[in-house]
CSV table of C-alpha atoms and ligand atoms in Angstrom, one decimal:
chain,number,residue,atom,x,y,z
A,1,UNK,CA,-27.2,-5.6,-64.8
A,2,UNK,CA,-29.4,-3.9,-61.8
A,3,UNK,CA,-26.9,-3.8,-58.2
A,4,UNK,CA,-27.2,-6.4,-56.1
A,5,UNK,CA,-28.9,-5.5,-52.6
A,6,UNK,CA,-26.1,-5.3,-49.9
A,7,UNK,CA,-28.9,-7.4,-47.4
A,8,UNK,CA,-29.6,-10.1,-49.5
A,9,UNK,CA,-25.7,-10.6,-50.8
A,10,UNK,CA,-24.5,-10.7,-46.9
A,11,UNK,CA,-27.4,-13.4,-46.7
A,12,UNK,CA,-26.0,-15.6,-49.7
A,13,UNK,CA,-22.6,-15.4,-48.2
A,14,UNK,CA,-23.5,-16.2,-44.7
A,15,UNK,CA,-24.9,-19.4,-46.2
A,16,UNK,CA,-21.2,-20.0,-47.1
A,17,UNK,CA,-19.9,-19.3,-44.0
A,18,UNK,CA,-18.2,-16.2,-45.3
A,19,UNK,CA,-18.7,-12.5,-44.5
A,20,UNK,CA,-17.9,-9.5,-45.5
A,21,UNK,CA,-15.3,-7.4,-44.6
A,22,UNK,CA,-17.9,-4.4,-44.5
A,23,UNK,CA,-19.5,-6.2,-41.6
A,24,UNK,CA,-17.3,-5.9,-39.3
A,25,UNK,CA,-16.1,-2.3,-40.0
A,26,UNK,CA,-18.0,-1.6,-36.0
A,27,UNK,CA,-15.2,-3.6,-34.5
A,28,UNK,CA,-12.7,-2.0,-36.3
A,29,UNK,CA,-13.8,2.0,-35.0
A,30,UNK,CA,-14.6,1.2,-31.5
A,31,UNK,CA,-10.9,0.2,-31.4
A,32,UNK,CA,-10.5,3.9,-32.2
A,33,UNK,CA,-10.7,4.2,-28.4
A,34,UNK,CA,-8.8,1.0,-27.9
A,35,UNK,CA,-9.3,-1.7,-26.1
A,36,UNK,CA,-12.7,-2.3,-23.8
A,37,UNK,CA,-11.2,-3.8,-20.0
A,38,UNK,CA,-12.2,-7.0,-19.7
A,39,UNK,CA,-13.7,-8.1,-16.5
A,40,UNK,CA,-14.4,-5.3,-13.2
A,41,UNK,CA,-12.0,-4.0,-10.4
A,42,UNK,CA,-13.1,-5.9,-7.9
A,43,UNK,CA,-11.1,-6.3,-4.3
A,44,UNK,CA,-11.5,-10.2,-2.4
A,45,UNK,CA,-11.1,-9.0,1.3
A,46,UNK,CA,-9.0,-11.5,3.4
A,47,UNK,CA,-11.5,-11.3,6.3
A,48,UNK,CA,-13.9,-13.0,4.0
A,49,UNK,CA,-11.8,-15.4,2.4
A,50,UNK,CA,-9.9,-16.6,5.6
A,51,UNK,CA,-12.9,-18.2,7.1
A,52,UNK,CA,-13.9,-20.2,3.7
A,53,UNK,CA,-10.3,-21.2,3.7
A,54,UNK,CA,-10.6,-22.6,7.3
A,55,UNK,CA,-14.2,-24.2,6.8
A,56,UNK,CA,-12.8,-25.6,3.5
A,57,UNK,CA,-10.6,-27.5,5.4
A,58,UNK,CA,-14.3,-29.5,6.3
A,59,UNK,CA,-15.8,-29.2,3.3
A,60,UNK,CA,-12.7,-30.6,1.4
A,61,UNK,CA,-11.7,-33.4,4.5
A,62,UNK,CA,-9.0,-34.9,2.0
A,63,UNK,CA,-6.8,-32.9,-0.4
A,64,UNK,CA,-5.4,-35.4,-2.6
A,65,UNK,CA,-5.4,-35.2,-6.5
A,66,UNK,CA,-8.1,-31.9,-6.4
A,67,UNK,CA,-5.9,-28.9,-4.5
A,68,UNK,CA,-8.2,-27.0,-1.5
A,69,UNK,CA,-7.5,-23.9,-3.4
A,70,UNK,CA,-10.0,-20.9,-3.3
A,71,UNK,CA,-9.8,-18.9,-6.6
A,72,UNK,CA,-11.3,-15.5,-7.3
A,73,UNK,CA,-13.6,-14.9,-10.3
A,74,UNK,CA,-14.1,-11.9,-11.6
A,75,UNK,CA,-17.4,-10.9,-11.0
A,76,UNK,CA,-17.6,-9.1,-15.1
A,77,UNK,CA,-16.0,-12.0,-16.8
A,78,UNK,CA,-18.3,-15.3,-18.0
A,79,UNK,CA,-15.6,-17.4,-17.8
A,80,UNK,CA,-13.1,-18.6,-15.1
A,81,UNK,CA,-10.6,-16.2,-14.1
A,82,UNK,CA,-9.5,-12.9,-12.1
A,83,UNK,CA,-8.8,-11.4,-15.3
A,84,UNK,CA,-9.3,-12.4,-18.4
A,85,UNK,CA,-5.7,-13.8,-18.8
A,86,UNK,CA,-4.8,-14.7,-15.2
A,87,UNK,CA,-5.9,-16.9,-12.2
A,88,UNK,CA,-5.5,-16.2,-8.9
A,89,UNK,CA,-6.4,-18.1,-5.8
A,90,UNK,CA,-5.4,-19.0,-1.8
A,91,UNK,CA,-4.3,-22.4,-1.1
A,92,UNK,CA,-4.6,-24.0,2.1
A,93,UNK,CA,-2.8,-27.5,3.4
A,94,UNK,CA,-3.6,-28.9,6.3
A,95,UNK,CA,-0.8,-30.1,9.0
A,96,UNK,CA,0.1,-33.8,8.0
A,97,UNK,CA,-0.9,-33.3,4.5
A,98,UNK,CA,0.3,-34.1,0.8
A,99,UNK,CA,-1.2,-32.6,-2.9
A,100,UNK,CA,-0.4,-35.0,-4.7
A,101,UNK,CA,2.0,-34.4,-7.5
A,102,UNK,CA,1.0,-33.7,-11.7
A,103,UNK,CA,1.9,-31.3,-14.1
A,104,UNK,CA,0.7,-28.9,-16.4
A,105,UNK,CA,1.1,-26.9,-19.3
A,106,UNK,CA,-0.2,-24.1,-17.2
A,107,UNK,CA,2.3,-22.3,-15.4
A,108,UNK,CA,1.9,-21.3,-11.8
A,109,UNK,CA,3.4,-19.7,-9.1
A,110,UNK,CA,3.2,-19.3,-5.3
A,111,UNK,CA,3.4,-16.9,-2.9
A,112,UNK,CA,3.5,-18.0,0.9
A,113,UNK,CA,1.3,-16.2,2.9
A,114,UNK,CA,1.3,-18.5,5.8
A,115,UNK,CA,4.4,-20.8,5.8
A,116,UNK,CA,7.1,-22.6,7.6
A,117,UNK,CA,10.5,-23.6,7.5
A,118,UNK,CA,9.3,-27.2,7.4
A,119,UNK,CA,6.6,-27.2,4.5
A,120,UNK,CA,7.9,-27.3,1.2
A,121,UNK,CA,6.7,-27.7,-2.4
A,122,UNK,CA,8.5,-30.0,-4.8
A,123,UNK,CA,9.2,-28.8,-8.5
A,124,UNK,CA,10.8,-31.6,-10.3
A,125,UNK,CA,13.0,-33.5,-7.9
A,126,UNK,CA,13.6,-30.2,-6.0
A,127,UNK,CA,12.9,-29.4,-2.6
A,128,UNK,CA,11.6,-25.7,-2.3
A,129,UNK,CA,11.1,-24.9,1.7
A,130,UNK,CA,8.2,-22.3,1.7
A,131,UNK,CA,8.6,-20.0,4.4
A,132,UNK,CA,6.9,-16.5,4.6
A,133,UNK,CA,6.4,-14.1,1.6
A,134,UNK,CA,9.0,-16.9,-0.4
A,135,UNK,CA,8.0,-16.7,-4.4
A,136,UNK,CA,7.9,-20.4,-5.6
A,137,UNK,CA,7.7,-21.2,-9.5
A,138,UNK,CA,6.2,-24.5,-11.3
A,139,UNK,CA,6.9,-23.6,-14.8
A,140,UNK,CA,4.7,-24.6,-17.6
A,141,UNK,CA,5.2,-28.6,-17.6
A,142,UNK,CA,7.3,-28.6,-14.0
A,143,UNK,CA,5.5,-31.8,-12.0
A,144,UNK,CA,4.4,-30.4,-8.4
A,145,UNK,CA,3.6,-31.7,-5.1
A,146,UNK,CA,2.8,-29.7,-2.1
A,147,UNK,CA,4.0,-31.0,1.7
A,148,UNK,CA,2.9,-29.7,5.1
A,149,UNK,CA,4.9,-32.3,7.3
A,150,UNK,CA,4.1,-29.8,10.4
A,151,UNK,CA,1.5,-29.0,13.2
A,152,UNK,CA,0.1,-26.1,11.6
A,153,UNK,CA,-2.1,-25.4,8.1
A,154,UNK,CA,0.5,-23.6,5.3
A,155,UNK,CA,-1.6,-21.1,3.6
A,156,UNK,CA,-0.1,-19.3,-0.3
A,157,UNK,CA,-1.5,-18.1,-3.1
A,158,UNK,CA,-1.7,-19.5,-6.2
A,159,UNK,CA,-1.5,-17.5,-9.6
A,160,UNK,CA,-2.0,-19.3,-13.3
A,161,UNK,CA,-2.1,-18.6,-16.7
A,162,UNK,CA,-5.7,-20.4,-16.6
A,163,UNK,CA,-7.4,-17.9,-18.9
A,164,UNK,CA,-4.8,-17.9,-21.4
A,165,UNK,CA,-4.2,-21.2,-22.3
A,166,UNK,CA,-7.8,-22.1,-22.2
A,167,UNK,CA,-8.4,-19.2,-24.9
A,168,UNK,CA,-5.3,-20.5,-26.2
A,169,UNK,CA,-6.9,-24.0,-25.9
A,170,UNK,CA,-3.5,-25.8,-25.3
A,171,UNK,CA,-4.5,-27.3,-21.5
A,172,UNK,CA,-2.3,-30.7,-20.8
A,173,UNK,CA,-2.4,-32.8,-17.4
A,174,UNK,CA,-1.0,-35.1,-16.4
A,175,UNK,CA,-1.6,-37.2,-12.8
A,176,UNK,CA,2.4,-38.6,-11.5
A,177,UNK,CA,2.1,-42.5,-12.8
A,178,UNK,CA,0.9,-44.1,-10.1
A,179,UNK,CA,2.3,-42.6,-7.1
A,180,UNK,CA,1.4,-39.8,-5.0
A,181,UNK,CA,4.6,-38.0,-4.5
A,182,UNK,CA,7.6,-37.8,-7.0
A,183,UNK,CA,11.0,-38.6,-6.1
A,184,UNK,CA,13.5,-36.2,-4.9
A,185,UNK,CA,16.7,-34.9,-5.6
A,186,UNK,CA,19.3,-36.9,-3.2
A,187,UNK,CA,22.0,-34.4,-3.5
A,188,UNK,CA,21.4,-29.9,-3.6
A,189,UNK,CA,24.2,-30.1,-6.7
A,190,UNK,CA,21.9,-31.5,-8.9
A,191,UNK,CA,19.5,-28.6,-8.6
A,192,UNK,CA,18.6,-26.2,-11.6
A,193,UNK,CA,18.3,-23.4,-8.6
A,194,UNK,CA,22.3,-23.7,-8.4
A,195,UNK,CA,22.7,-23.3,-11.4
A,196,UNK,CA,20.6,-20.4,-11.7
A,197,UNK,CA,22.6,-18.2,-9.1
A,198,UNK,CA,25.8,-15.6,-9.2
A,199,UNK,CA,27.6,-19.1,-10.6
A,200,UNK,CA,27.3,-22.3,-12.8
A,201,UNK,CA,29.3,-25.0,-13.9
A,202,UNK,CA,31.5,-24.3,-17.0
A,203,UNK,CA,31.1,-28.1,-17.6
A,204,UNK,CA,27.1,-28.1,-19.0
A,205,UNK,CA,25.2,-25.6,-20.6
A,206,UNK,CA,22.4,-23.5,-18.7
A,207,UNK,CA,18.6,-24.7,-18.9
A,208,UNK,CA,17.4,-21.2,-19.4
A,209,UNK,CA,13.6,-21.3,-18.8
A,210,UNK,CA,10.9,-23.8,-17.0
A,211,UNK,CA,13.1,-24.8,-13.8
A,212,UNK,CA,12.1,-24.8,-10.7
A,213,UNK,CA,12.5,-21.4,-8.9
A,214,UNK,CA,12.6,-20.4,-4.8
A,215,UNK,CA,12.9,-16.8,-4.2
A,216,UNK,CA,13.4,-16.4,-0.7
A,217,UNK,CA,11.8,-13.6,0.9
A,218,UNK,CA,14.5,-12.2,3.2
A,219,UNK,CA,16.7,-11.7,-0.3
A,220,UNK,CA,14.2,-9.9,-2.1
A,221,UNK,CA,12.9,-7.6,0.8
A,222,UNK,CA,16.6,-6.4,1.3
A,223,UNK,CA,16.7,-5.5,-2.2
A,224,UNK,CA,13.5,-3.9,-2.1
A,225,UNK,CA,14.2,-1.7,0.7
A,226,UNK,CA,17.7,-1.0,-1.3
A,227,UNK,CA,15.8,0.3,-4.5
A,228,UNK,CA,13.3,2.2,-2.5
A,229,UNK,CA,15.6,4.6,-1.6
A,230,UNK,CA,15.5,5.8,-4.9
A,231,UNK,CA,12.5,8.1,-6.5
A,232,UNK,CA,10.9,4.6,-8.5
A,233,UNK,CA,8.5,4.7,-10.9
A,234,UNK,CA,6.1,7.7,-10.9
A,235,UNK,CA,2.9,4.7,-11.5
A,236,UNK,CA,3.7,2.6,-9.3
A,237,UNK,CA,6.0,3.6,-6.6
A,238,UNK,CA,9.6,1.7,-5.8
A,239,UNK,CA,8.5,-1.3,-8.1
A,240,UNK,CA,10.9,-4.3,-8.6
A,241,UNK,CA,10.3,-7.2,-11.6
A,242,UNK,CA,11.3,-10.7,-10.4
A,243,UNK,CA,13.6,-11.9,-13.3
A,244,UNK,CA,14.7,-15.4,-14.6
A,245,UNK,CA,18.1,-15.0,-13.8
A,246,UNK,CA,19.5,-16.3,-16.6
A,247,UNK,CA,17.5,-15.4,-19.1
A,248,UNK,CA,17.6,-12.0,-17.4
A,249,UNK,CA,13.3,-11.7,-18.4
A,250,UNK,CA,10.2,-12.2,-16.4
A,251,UNK,CA,9.9,-15.7,-14.0
A,252,UNK,CA,7.4,-17.2,-16.7
A,253,UNK,CA,7.1,-16.3,-20.6
A,254,UNK,CA,3.6,-15.5,-19.8
A,255,UNK,CA,3.2,-14.3,-16.2
A,256,UNK,CA,5.5,-11.4,-14.7
A,257,UNK,CA,5.6,-11.5,-11.1
A,258,UNK,CA,6.3,-7.6,-9.2
A,259,UNK,CA,6.7,-6.8,-5.8
A,260,UNK,CA,6.2,-2.8,-4.8
A,261,UNK,CA,6.8,-0.8,-1.6
A,262,UNK,CA,4.6,2.3,-1.5
A,263,UNK,CA,6.7,5.1,0.8
A,264,UNK,CA,4.7,6.1,3.2
A,265,UNK,CA,2.5,8.9,2.3
A,266,UNK,CA,3.0,8.0,-1.3
A,267,UNK,CA,0.3,8.5,-3.9
A,268,UNK,CA,1.6,7.4,-7.6
A,269,UNK,CA,0.0,9.1,-11.0
A,270,UNK,CA,-2.5,7.8,-13.0
A,271,UNK,CA,-2.4,5.8,-15.9
A,272,UNK,CA,-3.0,2.7,-17.9
A,273,UNK,CA,-2.2,-0.3,-19.5
A,274,UNK,CA,-2.7,-2.9,-22.1
A,275,UNK,CA,-2.0,-5.6,-19.9
A,276,UNK,CA,-3.9,-6.9,-16.3
A,277,UNK,CA,-2.7,-7.4,-12.8
A,278,UNK,CA,-3.8,-9.0,-10.1
A,279,UNK,CA,-2.3,-8.0,-6.7
A,280,UNK,CA,-2.0,-9.1,-3.2
A,281,UNK,CA,-1.2,-7.1,0.2
A,282,UNK,CA,1.8,-7.9,1.7
A,283,UNK,CA,1.6,-5.1,4.1
A,284,UNK,CA,0.5,-1.8,4.9
A,285,UNK,CA,-3.4,-0.3,4.3
A,286,UNK,CA,-4.2,2.2,1.6
A,287,UNK,CA,-6.4,2.9,-1.8
A,288,UNK,CA,-6.1,2.0,-5.2
A,289,UNK,CA,-8.3,4.1,-8.0
A,290,UNK,CA,-9.6,1.9,-10.8
A,291,UNK,CA,-12.0,2.7,-13.1
A,292,UNK,CA,-14.7,4.5,-11.0
A,293,UNK,CA,-14.1,2.3,-8.3
A,294,UNK,CA,-12.0,2.5,-4.7
A,295,UNK,CA,-10.3,-0.3,-3.7
A,296,UNK,CA,-9.4,-0.1,-0.1
A,297,UNK,CA,-7.3,-3.2,0.6
A,298,UNK,CA,-5.0,-3.7,4.0
A,299,UNK,CA,-3.1,-6.7,5.0
A,300,UNK,CA,-3.7,-10.0,2.9
A,301,UNK,CA,-6.4,-8.9,0.7
A,302,UNK,CA,-6.4,-9.3,-2.9
A,303,UNK,CA,-7.7,-6.9,-5.8
A,304,UNK,CA,-7.9,-7.5,-9.3
A,305,UNK,CA,-6.8,-4.2,-11.7
A,306,UNK,CA,-8.4,-5.1,-15.3
A,307,UNK,CA,-6.5,-4.0,-18.9
A,308,UNK,CA,-6.8,-0.4,-19.9
A,309,UNK,CA,-8.3,0.9,-17.3
A,310,UNK,CA,-7.1,4.4,-15.4
A,311,UNK,CA,-6.0,3.5,-12.0
A,312,UNK,CA,-3.4,4.8,-9.0
A,313,UNK,CA,-2.0,3.7,-5.8
A,314,UNK,CA,-1.8,5.8,-2.6
A,315,UNK,CA,-1.0,4.3,0.8
A,316,UNK,CA,-3.1,5.5,3.4
A,317,UNK,CA,-0.3,5.8,6.0
A,318,UNK,CA,2.0,8.7,6.7
A,319,UNK,CA,4.8,6.4,8.5
A,320,UNK,CA,4.8,2.9,7.7
A,321,UNK,CA,5.2,1.2,4.6
A,322,UNK,CA,2.2,-0.6,2.3
A,323,UNK,CA,3.9,-3.4,0.1
A,324,UNK,CA,2.1,-5.1,-2.9
A,325,UNK,CA,2.9,-8.3,-4.3
A,326,UNK,CA,1.2,-8.8,-8.7
A,327,UNK,CA,1.1,-11.1,-11.0
A,328,UNK,CA,0.5,-9.4,-14.6
A,329,UNK,CA,0.4,-10.4,-18.0
A,330,UNK,CA,2.9,-7.8,-19.4
A,331,UNK,CA,5.3,-10.6,-20.8
A,332,UNK,CA,2.8,-12.0,-23.4
A,333,UNK,CA,1.6,-8.5,-24.5
A,334,UNK,CA,5.4,-8.0,-25.1
A,335,UNK,CA,6.4,-10.7,-26.8
A,336,UNK,CA,3.9,-9.6,-29.6
A,337,UNK,CA,4.3,-6.0,-29.5
A,338,UNK,CA,1.4,-5.5,-28.0
A,339,UNK,CA,2.4,-3.8,-24.7
A,340,UNK,CA,1.6,0.1,-24.4
A,341,UNK,CA,1.0,2.0,-21.8
A,342,UNK,CA,-0.6,5.9,-21.2
A,343,UNK,CA,-0.1,7.8,-18.3
A,344,UNK,CA,-3.0,10.2,-17.8
A,345,UNK,CA,-1.2,13.6,-18.2
A,346,UNK,CA,-0.6,12.4,-22.0
A,347,UNK,CA,-4.3,13.3,-22.4
A,348,UNK,CA,-3.2,17.5,-21.5
A,349,UNK,CA,0.1,17.0,-23.2
A,350,UNK,CA,-0.9,15.4,-26.9
A,351,UNK,CA,-3.7,15.0,-29.0
A,352,UNK,CA,-2.5,11.5,-29.7
A,353,UNK,CA,-5.1,9.1,-27.6
A,354,UNK,CA,-2.4,6.2,-27.0
A,355,UNK,CA,0.9,7.1,-26.3
A,356,UNK,CA,2.9,3.7,-27.0
A,357,UNK,CA,6.3,3.2,-24.6
A,358,UNK,CA,8.9,0.6,-25.5
A,359,UNK,CA,8.3,-2.8,-24.2
A,360,UNK,CA,9.9,-3.7,-21.3
A,361,UNK,CA,12.8,-6.2,-22.0
B,401,GTQ,O1,-1.4,-26.5,-6.2
B,401,GTQ,O2,-0.7,-27.5,-7.7
B,401,GTQ,O3,-4.9,-23.7,-8.0
B,401,GTQ,O4,-2.5,-26.9,-10.5
B,401,GTQ,C1,-4.3,-25.0,-9.6
B,401,GTQ,C2,-4.2,-25.8,-10.5
B,401,GTQ,C3,-3.3,-25.2,-7.5
B,401,GTQ,C4,-1.4,-26.3,-7.3
B,401,GTQ,C5,-4.2,-24.3,-8.6
B,401,GTQ,C6,-2.8,-27.0,-9.6
B,401,GTQ,C7,-2.9,-26.0,-8.2
């Protein structure tokens, strides 16, 4: 029997919605070099963003069901997203406003930029005051509404796992039935947050995830300062991860939050990893080299490091500390054994192009 022509055979298969693995061999071969980074390095300057936040208050006079949030689209991605898994943005709420209660399967965090003791987010009935640089979690499917009963606008950073949840096609959304705000728990004794500290009741089982949580900046800052006396990470300086205090792992199952200090004059070593990250500058000035780009940052700028791009950070000041808040998708990659990190100096030290490191716990 004459051998079948392979192109004709491929066509016959296509008619049946079948393809032979041999047609995808080039995709496998490309992966010899590891993943192609998704999206580009980019920086959103506070000088550009802040005036737009103010103008958004006029353009969108009322923010009830929608949020007055400016979301950062990576110029190198087709879909909405700051990275292929993470979405970062900045939200503003005017004096006297309430952003109505809703919940969704997309998990979110807030990092307060211009806060106030009397502004707050309610998460599953628990009041979380929004003071400067506090981190507040609104985990997957928790009810949340934002309140600004003060006479100053309140501004915070939003970060969500929206692109990941979209790519998994698992979005659900629900406005709070018939009402703009959810009821607030009357007594703090009912708060799950009270059970997530150094003590908890002996008479009940702890809820291990998706509980409301506020990480007060005052406490985090003092821990960061204390840990910054250690040498830290050669790639990230004095970098600490916010943890779920009960489960001991990342704040959320799809997203991890970090706060890191680059000490005066500190310049980190270059590396790359399979995770992507979006950054917010809490204080200081510096430069992050990402791929071919130099991102020059200062206070309240946001920037993005796509997955698998070489990068390094430098504090521009010889006298002042620089502090960066960031969110990353390490928990997702780690969960499936896909977190890999490559230090640049391994290129010189080893033949192997990729050096897997143990996933963080
Ligand atoms: O503030 O609740 O940027 O639910 C996207 C979805 C903000 C919020 C966003 C949200 C919110």
